[in-house]
PDB file of C-alpha atoms in Angstrom:
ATOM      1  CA  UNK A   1      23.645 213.777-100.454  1.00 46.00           C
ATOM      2  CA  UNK A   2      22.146 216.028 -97.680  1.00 45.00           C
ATOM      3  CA  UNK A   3      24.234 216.958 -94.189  1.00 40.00           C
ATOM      4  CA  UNK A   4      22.933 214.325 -92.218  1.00 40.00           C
ATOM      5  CA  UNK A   5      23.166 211.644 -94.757  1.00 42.00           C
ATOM      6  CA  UNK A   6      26.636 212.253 -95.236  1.00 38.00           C
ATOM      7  CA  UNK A   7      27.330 212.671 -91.032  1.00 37.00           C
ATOM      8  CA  UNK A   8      25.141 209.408 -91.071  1.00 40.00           C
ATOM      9  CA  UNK A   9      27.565 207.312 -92.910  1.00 40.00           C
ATOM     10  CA  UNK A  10      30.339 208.507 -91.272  1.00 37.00           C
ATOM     11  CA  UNK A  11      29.006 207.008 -88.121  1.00 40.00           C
ATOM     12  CA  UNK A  12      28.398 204.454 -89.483  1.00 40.00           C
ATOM     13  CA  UNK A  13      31.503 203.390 -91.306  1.00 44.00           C
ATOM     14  CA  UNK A  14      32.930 204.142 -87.923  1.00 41.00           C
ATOM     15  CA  UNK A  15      31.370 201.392 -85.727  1.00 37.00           C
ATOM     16  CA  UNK A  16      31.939 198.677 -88.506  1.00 39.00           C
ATOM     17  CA  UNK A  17      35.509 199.748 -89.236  1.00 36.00           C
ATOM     18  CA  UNK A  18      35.949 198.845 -85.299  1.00 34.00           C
ATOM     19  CA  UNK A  19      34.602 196.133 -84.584  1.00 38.00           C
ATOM     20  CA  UNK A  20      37.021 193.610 -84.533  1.00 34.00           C
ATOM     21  CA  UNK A  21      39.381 195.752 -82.968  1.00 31.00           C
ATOM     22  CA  UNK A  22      36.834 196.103 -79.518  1.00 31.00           C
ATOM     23  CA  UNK A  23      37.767 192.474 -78.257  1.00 35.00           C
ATOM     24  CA  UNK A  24      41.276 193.563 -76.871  1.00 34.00           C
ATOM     25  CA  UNK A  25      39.408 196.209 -75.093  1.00 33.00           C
ATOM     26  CA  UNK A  26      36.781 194.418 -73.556  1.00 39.00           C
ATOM     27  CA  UNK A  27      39.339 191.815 -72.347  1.00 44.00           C
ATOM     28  CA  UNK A  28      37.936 189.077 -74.253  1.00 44.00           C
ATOM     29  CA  UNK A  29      40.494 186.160 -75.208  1.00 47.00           C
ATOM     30  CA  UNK A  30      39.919 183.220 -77.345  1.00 46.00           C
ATOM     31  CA  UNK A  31      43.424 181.838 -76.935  1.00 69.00           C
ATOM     32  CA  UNK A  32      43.897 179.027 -74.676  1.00 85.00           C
ATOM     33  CA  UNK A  33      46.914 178.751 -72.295  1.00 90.00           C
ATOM     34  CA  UNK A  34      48.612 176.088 -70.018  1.00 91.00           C
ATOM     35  CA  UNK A  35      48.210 176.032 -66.473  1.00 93.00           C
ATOM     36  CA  UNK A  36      51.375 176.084 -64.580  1.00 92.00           C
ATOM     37  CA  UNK A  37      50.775 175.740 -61.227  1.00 93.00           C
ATOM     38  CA  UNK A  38      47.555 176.589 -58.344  1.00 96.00           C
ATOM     39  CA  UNK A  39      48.820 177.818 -54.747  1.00 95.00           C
ATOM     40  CA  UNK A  40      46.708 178.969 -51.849  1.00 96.00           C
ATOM     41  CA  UNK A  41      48.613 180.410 -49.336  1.00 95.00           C
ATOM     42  CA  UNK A  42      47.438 180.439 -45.410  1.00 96.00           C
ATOM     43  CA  UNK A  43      48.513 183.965 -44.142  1.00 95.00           C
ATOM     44  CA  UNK A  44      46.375 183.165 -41.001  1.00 95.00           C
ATOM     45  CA  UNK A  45      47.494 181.378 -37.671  1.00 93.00           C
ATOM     46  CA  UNK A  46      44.472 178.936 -37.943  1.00 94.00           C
ATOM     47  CA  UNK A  47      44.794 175.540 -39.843  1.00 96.00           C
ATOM     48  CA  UNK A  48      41.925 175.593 -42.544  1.00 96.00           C
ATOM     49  CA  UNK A  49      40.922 172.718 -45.124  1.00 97.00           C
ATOM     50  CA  UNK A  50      41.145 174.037 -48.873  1.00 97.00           C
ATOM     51  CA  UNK A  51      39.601 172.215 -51.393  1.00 97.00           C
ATOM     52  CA  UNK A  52      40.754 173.323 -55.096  1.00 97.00           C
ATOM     53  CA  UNK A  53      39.323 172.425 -58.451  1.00 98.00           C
ATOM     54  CA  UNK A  54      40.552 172.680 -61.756  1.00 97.00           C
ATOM     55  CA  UNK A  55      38.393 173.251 -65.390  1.00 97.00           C
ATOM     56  CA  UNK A  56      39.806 173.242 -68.944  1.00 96.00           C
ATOM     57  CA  UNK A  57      37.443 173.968 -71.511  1.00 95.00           C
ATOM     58  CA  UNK A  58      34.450 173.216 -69.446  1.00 94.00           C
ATOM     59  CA  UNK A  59      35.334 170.079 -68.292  1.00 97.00           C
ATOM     60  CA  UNK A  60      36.820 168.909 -64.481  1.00 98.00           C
ATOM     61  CA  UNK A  61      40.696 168.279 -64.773  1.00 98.00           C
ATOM     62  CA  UNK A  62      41.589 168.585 -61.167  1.00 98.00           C
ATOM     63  CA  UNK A  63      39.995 168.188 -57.924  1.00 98.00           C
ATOM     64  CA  UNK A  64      41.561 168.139 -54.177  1.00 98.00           C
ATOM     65  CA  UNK A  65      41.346 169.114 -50.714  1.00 98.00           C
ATOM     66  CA  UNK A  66      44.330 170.214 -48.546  1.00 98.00           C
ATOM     67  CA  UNK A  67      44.636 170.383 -44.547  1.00 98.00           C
ATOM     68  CA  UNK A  68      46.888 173.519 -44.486  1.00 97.00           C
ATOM     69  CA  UNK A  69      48.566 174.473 -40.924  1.00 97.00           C
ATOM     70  CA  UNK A  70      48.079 177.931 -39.479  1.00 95.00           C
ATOM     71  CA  UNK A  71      51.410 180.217 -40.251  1.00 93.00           C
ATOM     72  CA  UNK A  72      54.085 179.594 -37.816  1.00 92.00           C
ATOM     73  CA  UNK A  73      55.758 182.969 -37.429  1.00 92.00           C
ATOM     74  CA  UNK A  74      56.983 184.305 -40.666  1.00 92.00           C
ATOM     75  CA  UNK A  75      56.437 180.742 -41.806  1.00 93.00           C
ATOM     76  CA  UNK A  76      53.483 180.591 -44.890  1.00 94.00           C
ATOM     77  CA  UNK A  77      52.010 176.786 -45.254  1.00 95.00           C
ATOM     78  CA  UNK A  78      50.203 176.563 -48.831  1.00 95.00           C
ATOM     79  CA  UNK A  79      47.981 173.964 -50.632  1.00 96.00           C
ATOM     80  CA  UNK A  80      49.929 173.107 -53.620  1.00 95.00           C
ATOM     81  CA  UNK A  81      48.707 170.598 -55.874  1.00 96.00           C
ATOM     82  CA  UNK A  82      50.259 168.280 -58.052  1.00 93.00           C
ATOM     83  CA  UNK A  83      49.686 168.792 -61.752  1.00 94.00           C
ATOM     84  CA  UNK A  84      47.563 166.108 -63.094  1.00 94.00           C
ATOM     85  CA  UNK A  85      45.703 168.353 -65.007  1.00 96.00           C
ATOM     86  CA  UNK A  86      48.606 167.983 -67.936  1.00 92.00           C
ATOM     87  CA  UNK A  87      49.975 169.951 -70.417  1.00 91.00           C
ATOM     88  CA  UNK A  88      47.256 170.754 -72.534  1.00 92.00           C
ATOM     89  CA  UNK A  89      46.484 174.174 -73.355  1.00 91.00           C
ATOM     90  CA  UNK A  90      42.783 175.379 -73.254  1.00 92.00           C
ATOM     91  CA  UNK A  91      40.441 177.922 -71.586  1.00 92.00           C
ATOM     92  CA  UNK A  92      41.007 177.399 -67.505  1.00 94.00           C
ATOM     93  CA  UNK A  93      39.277 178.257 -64.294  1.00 95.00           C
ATOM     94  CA  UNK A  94      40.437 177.228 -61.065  1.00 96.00           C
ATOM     95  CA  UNK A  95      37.984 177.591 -57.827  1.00 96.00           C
ATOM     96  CA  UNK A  96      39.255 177.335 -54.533  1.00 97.00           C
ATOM     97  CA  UNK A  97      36.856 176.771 -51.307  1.00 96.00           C
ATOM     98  CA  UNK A  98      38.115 177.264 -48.029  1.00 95.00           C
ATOM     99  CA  UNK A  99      36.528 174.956 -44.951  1.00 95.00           C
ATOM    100  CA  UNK A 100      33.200 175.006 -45.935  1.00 91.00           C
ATOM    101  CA  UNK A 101      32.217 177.924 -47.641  1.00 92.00           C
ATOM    102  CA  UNK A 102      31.969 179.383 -50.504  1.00 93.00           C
ATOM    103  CA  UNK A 103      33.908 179.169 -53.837  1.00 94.00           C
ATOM    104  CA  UNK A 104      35.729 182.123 -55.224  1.00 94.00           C
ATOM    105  CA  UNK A 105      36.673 181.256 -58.998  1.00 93.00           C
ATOM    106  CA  UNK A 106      39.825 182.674 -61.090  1.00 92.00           C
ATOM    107  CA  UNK A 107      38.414 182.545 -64.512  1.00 90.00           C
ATOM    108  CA  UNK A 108      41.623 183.990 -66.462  1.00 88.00           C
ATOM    109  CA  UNK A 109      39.065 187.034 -68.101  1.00 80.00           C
ATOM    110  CA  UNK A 110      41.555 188.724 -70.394  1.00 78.00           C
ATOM    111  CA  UNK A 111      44.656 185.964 -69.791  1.00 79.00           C
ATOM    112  CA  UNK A 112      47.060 188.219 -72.314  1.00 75.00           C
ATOM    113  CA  UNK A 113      49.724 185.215 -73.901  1.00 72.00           C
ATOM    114  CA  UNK A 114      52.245 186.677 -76.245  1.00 68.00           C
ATOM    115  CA  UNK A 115      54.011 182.861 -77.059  1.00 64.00           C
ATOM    116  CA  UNK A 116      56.374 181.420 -75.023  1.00 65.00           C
ATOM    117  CA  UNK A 117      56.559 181.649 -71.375  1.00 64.00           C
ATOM    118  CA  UNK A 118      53.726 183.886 -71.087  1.00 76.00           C
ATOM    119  CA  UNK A 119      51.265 180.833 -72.722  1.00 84.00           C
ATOM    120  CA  UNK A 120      51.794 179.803 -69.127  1.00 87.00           C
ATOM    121  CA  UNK A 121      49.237 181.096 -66.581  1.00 90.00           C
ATOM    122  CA  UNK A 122      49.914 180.713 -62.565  1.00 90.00           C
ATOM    123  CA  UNK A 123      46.929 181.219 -60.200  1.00 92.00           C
ATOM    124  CA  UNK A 124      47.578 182.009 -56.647  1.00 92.00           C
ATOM    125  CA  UNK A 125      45.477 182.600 -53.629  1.00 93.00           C
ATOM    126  CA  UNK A 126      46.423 184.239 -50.347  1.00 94.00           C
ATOM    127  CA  UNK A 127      44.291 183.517 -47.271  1.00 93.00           C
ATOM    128  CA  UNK A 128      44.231 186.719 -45.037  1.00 91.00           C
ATOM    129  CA  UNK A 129      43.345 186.473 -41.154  1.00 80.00           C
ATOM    130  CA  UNK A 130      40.025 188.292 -41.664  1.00 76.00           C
ATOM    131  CA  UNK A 131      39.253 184.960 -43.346  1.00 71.00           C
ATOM    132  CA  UNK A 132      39.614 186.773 -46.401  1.00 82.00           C
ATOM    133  CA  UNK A 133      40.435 184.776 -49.671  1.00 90.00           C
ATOM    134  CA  UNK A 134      42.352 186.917 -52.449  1.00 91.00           C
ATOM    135  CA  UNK A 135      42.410 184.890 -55.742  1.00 90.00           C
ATOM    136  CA  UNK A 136      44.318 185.745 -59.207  1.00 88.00           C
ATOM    137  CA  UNK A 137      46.931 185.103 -61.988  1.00 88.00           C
ATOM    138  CA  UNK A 138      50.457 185.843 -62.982  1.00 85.00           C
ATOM    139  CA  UNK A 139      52.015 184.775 -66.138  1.00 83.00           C
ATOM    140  CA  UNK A 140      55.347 182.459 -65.835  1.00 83.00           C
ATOM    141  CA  UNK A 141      57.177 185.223 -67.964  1.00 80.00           C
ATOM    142  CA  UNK A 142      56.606 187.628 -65.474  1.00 80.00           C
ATOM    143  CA  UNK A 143      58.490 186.272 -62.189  1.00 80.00           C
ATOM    144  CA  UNK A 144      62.651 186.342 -62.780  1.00 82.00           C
ATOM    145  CA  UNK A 145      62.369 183.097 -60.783  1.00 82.00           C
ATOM    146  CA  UNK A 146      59.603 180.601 -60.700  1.00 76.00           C
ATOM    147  CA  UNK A 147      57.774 179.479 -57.256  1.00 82.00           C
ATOM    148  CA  UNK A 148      58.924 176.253 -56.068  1.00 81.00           C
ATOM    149  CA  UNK A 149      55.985 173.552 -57.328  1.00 81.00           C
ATOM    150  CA  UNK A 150      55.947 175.262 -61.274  1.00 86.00           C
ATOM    151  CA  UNK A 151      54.450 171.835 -63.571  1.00 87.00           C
ATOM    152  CA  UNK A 152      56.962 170.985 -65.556  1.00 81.00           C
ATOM    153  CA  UNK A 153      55.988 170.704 -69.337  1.00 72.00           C
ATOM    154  CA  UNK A 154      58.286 169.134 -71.985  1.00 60.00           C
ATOM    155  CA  UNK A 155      57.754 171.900 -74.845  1.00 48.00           C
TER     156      UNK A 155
END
């Protein structure tokens, strides 16, 4: 076997020893998770509608719209909805739309669960007074205590 032949099939042998081992990397995750509670927080002093909707696996599990107040003081209002989605674990993505424009969409890319608590994903949204809308996830495992409104699921 010549040089390159040899190098060759080192390469080789390389990429295909990997490639199972890329999807951690590129933040891909095929397990699902439960959904353990959607907030949008109104940091802003104006009162705003917020309309939330909830997906599992493709499919609509949750839509509502909120009237939020303005923030009185140091006093945050929020749009927290009940949990009719359930308790059943899958792929989720929640999109929230404030008044009437655009969505913004949390799709959980890379949602890490290790069992447990952190099989529980939280999505949160804060509502900044340049009309900004800042949108993401927390696992349950990761706050000492819970927020107030955390779906209850019997395990």
């Amino acid at each position: 076997m010549n040089r390159r032949a040899l190098l060759a099939s080192f390469a080789t042998g390389g990429i295909v020893s990997t490639a199972g081992c890329l999807d951690s990397l590129t933040g891909t995750q095929n397990e699902s998770f439960q959904l353990g509670y959607v907030a949008v927080h109104n940091f802003t002093e104006n009162a705003h509608q917020i309309t939330i909707r909830v997906m599992r696996n493709g499919a609509s599990v949750h839509r509502s719209t909120h009237d939020v107040a303005g923030r009185d003081g140091v006093i945050v209002k929020s749009a927290i909805p009940e949990c009719d989605w359930g308790s059943t674990p899958g792929r989720y993505e929640v999109a929230v739309r404030i008044d009437d424009g655009d969505w913004v969409t949390e799709s959980f890319q890379g949602y890490d669960t290790d069992g447990g608590d952190c099989s529980v994903a939280l999505a949160e949204g804060r509502l900044r007074e340049e009309e900004r809308l800042a949108l993401g996830y927390h696992r349950a495992c990761d706050y000492d205590n819970p927020p107030d409104g955390l779906c209850s699921f019997d395990q």
